Amino acid sequence: MSALVVTIVFAVAAEPAPACSDAAPCGPDWGSMAQVGLAVGLLYWFVRLPELTLITAPVVAVMVMWGEVPGADLTSQVANFFVLVALGFGWAAAFERLAARSRQRQLGERAAAARHPLPQPLGPVARGTLPLAAGMVLCAAAAGAVLMGLDGVRADEQHASRAAQITATVTRGGSDTVRVRTADNRRLTVNVLYPEDHHVGSTVTVLKDGPWQRLAAEPYDAFGWQLLALAAGLPGLSLLTVGALARHRAAALRRAPVPALRVLERIDDEGRTWIYAADDTTGRNPLFSCLWTAPLPEDDTPTDRIEDEAGNGFKEQDGIRLDTRLHEAVLFGAAYESAELVLVTTDRDRAAEPVVIRTSSPVRPAKTGRKPRFEAPSDAHHDTSARQRQARIEQIADTLVSTEHPVRWGPGPAARTVGTAFTAAMTAGAFLIAHLITTDGFDWHLLLPLLALPGWVHFTALLLNWRATADNTGLWLTGAWTVSRIPWERLRAVEYTDQGSVEMHRTDGSTWRLAGLGEPRLERLLGFRPSHVRMAEEVSVLYAHPELRPTEPSSPRDHGLPWGPVLLLLTGLAATASLIS
């Protein structure tokens, strides 16, 4: 996904935008609109909808080959070649992901000892109804916007066919108008979209049909309708695809006897159900998770607190008693990513009556380093892991020395070097984009880099100056945009995941997360001790050993400055410098 963004930004920067003229008028570019829209959509479809990626990636590739490559200079051809390569890799990744789902489905079918009809009652097939309805409404709005844009183009062409052509000389330019003088010394003020293309002293052709007038070089601009079509069409197409796939899978599940497999299941604190192998009685390795439709117990006693009753696995939260223990269940259907399944398990009351539930969200495989979170220990593995973590904490505690001054952690030299390089690239990109807008006017190809700018600023700000500061009151955590504080008494746990991120969990259930940006792996390759790992381990020690915590408060200078606003200001200054140069 990031490769596609980089290559498209490169292609946009390398492609010159021609100036508007009588010989080459600047009309609405519907092809570029569709190309940019599909490219933006692919950034989401690569992650969530590989089925749609298999269709749209070749379409974008064909549009680039037929619309951008012919007649382009060498630099643009090289840039577009890399765009095609990124699209090819994205298509191959989507194909492999679907192939992996097929292999998962085959493994699930082989693991099942028998096939059975679905248990009853299941009710009507409702999955996908809401996304389909919302998608159709949005697609209808997008189609209406396109029709309105085409109607405006048609009306403009009718005026132009009746209009008189007047040759004039530009005498003065403005922000959105030009002043011209005709051959018979008449003075006209004409609205324009690209005043930078019509310099003082240049000759232009004015089309005039009664009160209607415009330059021959600038036909009707349907940009507003095109933007509305993209804003409605992209989510509409995504929702239609999600709804259609969900209904297809749910309907296919009912057609014939399906694989039936004994499993174990449990509900986490967030209400998600995790499925385990039947022999994983400790709940150590979850296979996947999803949300299910299930009735609530009728005999619950409302409460407004979370409570663990003597470690028996029952807790009450917002009036719903959560049973986080492992339960035996029978899974109907082959389990794979995004599958539709049915589960026969026990109701969450103490009577343990059988209940039939079905998926209400797509199945998502368990990610490496991400496990379900339970407030109370409920199995032997949890105790073993706790002992291992405690042993590691005690080992690190023996190497730490208590200090009066606040303790700080931040990015290492490798991260700062990469962040500095990204800062230089962003400012150069902002300068170039502003220069292209100033000289050639706004083009659809510039939309994607502008939309990607906040993400790159966030990424770069974390690389340059994420900060964690421990003092006598708690932790001060500096991200890309804000500085937050977690008092020691509000801190529940600190975890370092296999993906390189650090998660600090509060007692109220919220989480502060420092995403893994590739920094730990890069620092290990260069022989450094990863700062993410060191911070997570030492904060865990300070949390477990109050006597090692700093005894002095920290100052705002210790907390560091969120660099997101600074980088936005820097890119804005680069763009301003381009505009006034």
mmCIF file of C-alpha atoms in Angstrom, residues 246-468:
data_model
loop_
_atom_site.group_PDB
_atom_site.id
_atom_site.type_symbol
_atom_site.label_atom_id
_atom_site.label_comp_id
_atom_site.label_asym_id
_atom_site.label_seq_id
_atom_site.Cartn_x
_atom_site.Cartn_y
_atom_site.Cartn_z
ATOM 1 C CA ALA A 246 -21.670 -11.138 3.175
ATOM 2 C CA ARG A 247 -25.034 -12.173 1.705
ATOM 3 C CA HIS A 248 -23.370 -14.584 -0.719
ATOM 4 C CA ARG A 249 -21.411 -16.292 2.058
ATOM 5 C CA ALA A 250 -24.393 -16.402 4.413
ATOM 6 C CA ALA A 251 -26.617 -17.877 1.683
ATOM 7 C CA ALA A 252 -23.963 -20.434 0.678
ATOM 8 C CA LEU A 253 -23.752 -21.572 4.313
ATOM 9 C CA ARG A 254 -27.420 -22.654 4.203
ATOM 10 C CA ARG A 255 -27.432 -24.554 0.920
ATOM 11 C CA ALA A 256 -26.052 -27.936 1.978
ATOM 12 C CA PRO A 257 -24.647 -29.836 4.969
ATOM 13 C CA VAL A 258 -21.577 -28.014 6.220
ATOM 14 C CA PRO A 259 -18.449 -29.119 8.135
ATOM 15 C CA ALA A 260 -19.014 -29.447 11.884
ATOM 16 C CA LEU A 261 -16.048 -29.132 14.250
ATOM 17 C CA ARG A 262 -15.687 -29.259 18.044
ATOM 18 C CA VAL A 263 -13.984 -26.125 19.357
ATOM 19 C CA LEU A 264 -13.594 -24.010 22.489
ATOM 20 C CA GLU A 265 -14.804 -20.422 22.683
ATOM 21 C CA ARG A 266 -14.667 -17.528 25.099
ATOM 22 C CA ILE A 267 -15.691 -13.866 25.217
ATOM 23 C CA ASP A 268 -13.166 -11.121 25.975
ATOM 24 C CA ASP A 269 -13.742 -7.841 27.791
ATOM 25 C CA GLU A 270 -14.717 -6.103 24.522
ATOM 26 C CA GLY A 271 -17.455 -8.619 23.712
ATOM 27 C CA ARG A 272 -15.586 -10.371 20.892
ATOM 28 C CA THR A 273 -15.732 -14.157 20.784
ATOM 29 C CA TRP A 274 -12.434 -16.001 20.310
ATOM 30 C CA ILE A 275 -12.303 -19.534 18.947
ATOM 31 C CA TYR A 276 -9.696 -22.100 20.075
ATOM 32 C CA ALA A 277 -8.879 -25.653 19.064
ATOM 33 C CA ALA A 278 -10.740 -28.306 21.063
ATOM 34 C CA ASP A 279 -7.488 -29.510 22.687
ATOM 35 C CA ASP A 280 -6.286 -25.984 23.614
ATOM 36 C CA THR A 281 -7.784 -26.187 27.097
ATOM 37 C CA THR A 282 -5.544 -23.410 28.435
ATOM 38 C CA GLY A 283 -6.695 -20.926 25.782
ATOM 39 C CA ARG A 284 -3.135 -20.202 24.773
ATOM 40 C CA ASN A 285 -3.432 -19.901 20.981
ATOM 41 C CA PRO A 286 -6.618 -18.290 19.637
ATOM 42 C CA LEU A 287 -7.440 -19.169 16.034
ATOM 43 C CA PHE A 288 -9.699 -16.261 15.118
ATOM 44 C CA SER A 289 -12.274 -13.854 16.513
ATOM 45 C CA CYS A 290 -15.473 -12.150 15.428
ATOM 46 C CA LEU A 291 -18.723 -10.764 16.762
ATOM 47 C CA TRP A 292 -21.800 -12.982 17.035
ATOM 48 C CA THR A 293 -25.510 -12.354 17.372
ATOM 49 C CA ALA A 294 -26.660 -13.870 20.660
ATOM 50 C CA PRO A 295 -29.513 -13.100 23.068
ATOM 51 C CA LEU A 296 -28.679 -11.575 26.422
ATOM 52 C CA PRO A 297 -29.548 -13.511 29.570
ATOM 53 C CA GLU A 298 -32.916 -12.569 30.984
ATOM 54 C CA ASP A 299 -31.932 -12.845 34.646
ATOM 55 C CA ASP A 300 -29.094 -10.332 34.637
ATOM 56 C CA THR A 301 -29.005 -7.843 37.458
ATOM 57 C CA PRO A 302 -28.117 -4.356 36.151
ATOM 58 C CA THR A 303 -24.901 -2.878 37.461
ATOM 59 C CA ASP A 304 -22.576 -0.073 36.436
ATOM 60 C CA ARG A 305 -19.258 -1.651 37.348
ATOM 61 C CA ILE A 306 -16.857 -4.376 36.278
ATOM 62 C CA GLU A 307 -16.491 -7.064 38.883
ATOM 63 C CA ASP A 308 -14.650 -10.372 39.052
ATOM 64 C CA GLU A 309 -16.370 -12.670 41.507
ATOM 65 C CA ALA A 310 -13.471 -14.401 43.287
ATOM 66 C CA GLY A 311 -11.748 -15.308 40.028
ATOM 67 C CA ASN A 312 -14.543 -17.568 38.782
ATOM 68 C CA GLY A 313 -14.568 -15.956 35.341
ATOM 69 C CA PHE A 314 -17.850 -14.029 35.743
ATOM 70 C CA LYS A 315 -17.851 -10.230 35.531
ATOM 71 C CA GLU A 316 -20.588 -7.665 35.208
ATOM 72 C CA GLN A 317 -20.216 -4.709 32.886
ATOM 73 C CA ASP A 318 -22.929 -2.148 32.079
ATOM 74 C CA GLY A 319 -25.658 -4.532 33.177
ATOM 75 C CA ILE A 320 -24.377 -7.526 31.171
ATOM 76 C CA ARG A 321 -22.670 -10.413 32.926
ATOM 77 C CA LEU A 322 -19.603 -11.510 30.940
ATOM 78 C CA ASP A 323 -18.413 -15.079 31.281
ATOM 79 C CA THR A 324 -14.785 -15.159 30.150
ATOM 80 C CA ARG A 325 -14.236 -18.871 30.762
ATOM 81 C CA LEU A 326 -13.599 -21.351 27.981
ATOM 82 C CA HIS A 327 -16.744 -23.167 26.790
ATOM 83 C CA GLU A 328 -17.141 -26.190 24.576
ATOM 84 C CA ALA A 329 -18.939 -25.494 21.317
ATOM 85 C CA VAL A 330 -19.621 -26.892 17.849
ATOM 86 C CA LEU A 331 -18.629 -24.763 14.864
ATOM 87 C CA PHE A 332 -20.642 -25.116 11.656
ATOM 88 C CA GLY A 333 -18.956 -24.049 8.444
ATOM 89 C CA ALA A 334 -15.362 -23.935 7.241
ATOM 90 C CA ALA A 335 -13.426 -21.247 9.100
ATOM 91 C CA TYR A 336 -11.351 -18.833 7.023
ATOM 92 C CA GLU A 337 -10.791 -15.095 6.903
ATOM 93 C CA SER A 338 -14.127 -13.254 6.342
ATOM 94 C CA ALA A 339 -16.126 -16.505 6.561
ATOM 95 C CA GLU A 340 -19.736 -16.756 7.725
ATOM 96 C CA LEU A 341 -20.173 -19.317 10.530
ATOM 97 C CA VAL A 342 -22.722 -20.720 12.962
ATOM 98 C CA LEU A 343 -21.857 -21.730 16.522
ATOM 99 C CA VAL A 344 -23.750 -23.944 18.956
ATOM 100 C CA THR A 345 -22.568 -23.087 22.443
ATOM 101 C CA THR A 346 -23.978 -22.507 25.920
ATOM 102 C CA ASP A 347 -25.907 -19.459 27.013
ATOM 103 C CA ARG A 348 -24.081 -17.047 29.276
ATOM 104 C CA ASP A 349 -26.265 -17.717 32.306
ATOM 105 C CA ARG A 350 -25.546 -20.306 34.964
ATOM 106 C CA ALA A 351 -28.080 -22.716 33.503
ATOM 107 C CA ALA A 352 -25.738 -23.242 30.527
ATOM 108 C CA GLU A 353 -28.566 -23.913 28.096
ATOM 109 C CA PRO A 354 -27.647 -24.547 24.428
ATOM 110 C CA VAL A 355 -27.916 -21.539 22.134
ATOM 111 C CA VAL A 356 -27.386 -21.108 18.373
ATOM 112 C CA ILE A 357 -25.542 -17.954 17.326
ATOM 113 C CA ARG A 358 -24.194 -16.731 14.001
ATOM 114 C CA THR A 359 -21.498 -14.289 12.917
ATOM 115 C CA SER A 360 -22.395 -10.623 12.797
ATOM 116 C CA SER A 361 -18.958 -9.469 11.606
ATOM 117 C CA PRO A 362 -16.295 -10.989 9.329
ATOM 118 C CA VAL A 363 -13.960 -13.596 10.796
ATOM 119 C CA ARG A 364 -10.510 -12.143 11.490
ATOM 120 C CA PRO A 365 -7.506 -14.435 12.180
ATOM 121 C CA ALA A 366 -5.613 -13.783 15.403
ATOM 122 C CA LYS A 367 -2.659 -11.488 14.706
ATOM 123 C CA THR A 368 0.810 -12.226 15.980
ATOM 124 C CA GLY A 369 1.365 -10.490 19.285
ATOM 125 C CA ARG A 370 -2.318 -9.592 19.699
ATOM 126 C CA LYS A 371 -4.222 -11.713 22.207
ATOM 127 C CA PRO A 372 -7.659 -11.269 23.786
ATOM 128 C CA ARG A 373 -7.601 -9.272 27.015
ATOM 129 C CA PHE A 374 -9.343 -10.616 30.098
ATOM 130 C CA GLU A 375 -9.616 -8.729 33.352
ATOM 131 C CA ALA A 376 -9.312 -11.821 35.511
ATOM 132 C CA PRO A 377 -6.945 -14.820 35.143
ATOM 133 C CA SER A 378 -8.903 -17.863 34.081
ATOM 134 C CA ASP A 379 -6.411 -20.531 33.095
ATOM 135 C CA ALA A 380 -3.020 -22.005 33.920
ATOM 136 C CA HIS A 381 -1.280 -20.397 30.962
ATOM 137 C CA HIS A 382 -2.150 -16.959 32.258
ATOM 138 C CA ASP A 383 -0.452 -17.792 35.556
ATOM 139 C CA THR A 384 2.628 -19.138 33.775
ATOM 140 C CA SER A 385 2.920 -16.050 31.568
ATOM 141 C CA ALA A 386 2.491 -13.795 34.601
ATOM 142 C CA ARG A 387 5.321 -15.599 36.410
ATOM 143 C CA GLN A 388 7.573 -15.253 33.363
ATOM 144 C CA ARG A 389 6.829 -11.536 33.057
ATOM 145 C CA GLN A 390 7.387 -11.032 36.762
ATOM 146 C CA ALA A 391 10.749 -12.824 36.559
ATOM 147 C CA ARG A 392 11.807 -10.561 33.682
ATOM 148 C CA ILE A 393 10.699 -7.471 35.597
ATOM 149 C CA GLU A 394 12.704 -8.533 38.662
ATOM 150 C CA GLN A 395 15.748 -9.178 36.474
ATOM 151 C CA ILE A 396 15.589 -5.666 35.005
ATOM 152 C CA ALA A 397 14.821 -4.143 38.402
ATOM 153 C CA ASP A 398 18.149 -5.462 39.715
ATOM 154 C CA THR A 399 19.962 -3.376 37.071
ATOM 155 C CA LEU A 400 18.066 -0.104 37.677
ATOM 156 C CA VAL A 401 19.074 2.516 40.201
ATOM 157 C CA SER A 402 16.502 4.810 41.769
ATOM 158 C CA THR A 403 16.842 8.461 40.784
ATOM 159 C CA GLU A 404 15.303 11.730 41.868
ATOM 160 C CA HIS A 405 15.062 13.184 38.380
ATOM 161 C CA PRO A 406 12.426 12.226 35.793
ATOM 162 C CA VAL A 407 13.316 9.396 33.409
ATOM 163 C CA ARG A 408 12.788 9.861 29.666
ATOM 164 C CA TRP A 409 12.647 7.579 26.663
ATOM 165 C CA GLY A 410 12.519 8.566 23.010
ATOM 166 C CA PRO A 411 13.444 7.539 19.463
ATOM 167 C CA GLY A 412 16.911 6.214 18.765
ATOM 168 C CA PRO A 413 19.415 7.568 16.235
ATOM 169 C CA ALA A 414 18.167 5.267 13.478
ATOM 170 C CA ALA A 415 14.579 6.509 13.831
ATOM 171 C CA ARG A 416 15.645 10.155 13.928
ATOM 172 C CA THR A 417 17.758 9.690 10.799
ATOM 173 C CA VAL A 418 14.865 8.154 8.898
ATOM 174 C CA GLY A 419 12.511 10.846 10.228
ATOM 175 C CA THR A 420 14.863 13.586 9.061
ATOM 176 C CA ALA A 421 14.950 12.052 5.582
ATOM 177 C CA PHE A 422 11.135 11.894 5.499
ATOM 178 C CA THR A 423 10.958 15.537 6.637
ATOM 179 C CA ALA A 424 13.189 16.612 3.769
ATOM 180 C CA ALA A 425 11.103 14.571 1.317
ATOM 181 C CA MET A 426 7.820 16.051 2.629
ATOM 182 C CA THR A 427 8.990 19.650 2.447
ATOM 183 C CA ALA A 428 10.364 19.092 -1.063
ATOM 184 C CA GLY A 429 7.089 17.449 -2.068
ATOM 185 C CA ALA A 430 5.035 20.335 -0.618
ATOM 186 C CA PHE A 431 7.219 22.841 -2.470
ATOM 187 C CA LEU A 432 6.823 20.915 -5.741
ATOM 188 C CA ILE A 433 3.051 20.443 -5.417
ATOM 189 C CA ALA A 434 2.539 24.137 -4.628
ATOM 190 C CA HIS A 435 4.701 25.021 -7.631
ATOM 191 C CA LEU A 436 2.637 22.743 -9.899
ATOM 192 C CA ILE A 437 -0.619 24.278 -8.640
ATOM 193 C CA THR A 438 0.750 27.782 -9.170
ATOM 194 C CA THR A 439 2.087 27.198 -12.666
ATOM 195 C CA ASP A 440 -0.293 24.583 -14.084
ATOM 196 C CA GLY A 441 -3.381 24.860 -11.870
ATOM 197 C CA PHE A 442 -5.037 22.157 -9.821
ATOM 198 C CA ASP A 443 -5.105 18.699 -11.364
ATOM 199 C CA TRP A 444 -6.834 15.529 -10.204
ATOM 200 C CA HIS A 445 -3.486 13.784 -9.887
ATOM 201 C CA LEU A 446 -2.561 16.161 -7.061
ATOM 202 C CA LEU A 447 -5.493 15.041 -4.910
ATOM 203 C CA LEU A 448 -3.913 11.805 -3.655
ATOM 204 C CA PRO A 449 -0.642 13.384 -2.390
ATOM 205 C CA LEU A 450 -2.652 16.047 -0.584
ATOM 206 C CA LEU A 451 -4.848 13.391 1.076
ATOM 207 C CA ALA A 452 -1.778 11.345 2.056
ATOM 208 C CA LEU A 453 0.014 14.324 3.644
ATOM 209 C CA PRO A 454 -1.525 14.037 7.183
ATOM 210 C CA GLY A 455 -0.567 10.354 7.353
ATOM 211 C CA TRP A 456 3.029 11.057 6.376
ATOM 212 C CA VAL A 457 3.192 13.929 8.892
ATOM 213 C CA HIS A 458 1.930 11.625 11.673
ATOM 214 C CA PHE A 459 4.410 8.893 10.698
ATOM 215 C CA THR A 460 7.356 11.294 10.549
ATOM 216 C CA ALA A 461 6.475 13.080 13.798
ATOM 217 C CA LEU A 462 6.575 9.794 15.717
ATOM 218 C CA LEU A 463 9.907 8.837 14.188
ATOM 219 C CA LEU A 464 11.420 12.181 15.155
ATOM 220 C CA ASN A 465 10.156 12.827 18.645
ATOM 221 C CA TRP A 466 7.897 10.344 20.398
ATOM 222 C CA ARG A 467 8.555 10.684 24.094
ATOM 223 C CA ALA A 468 7.681 8.918 27.367
#
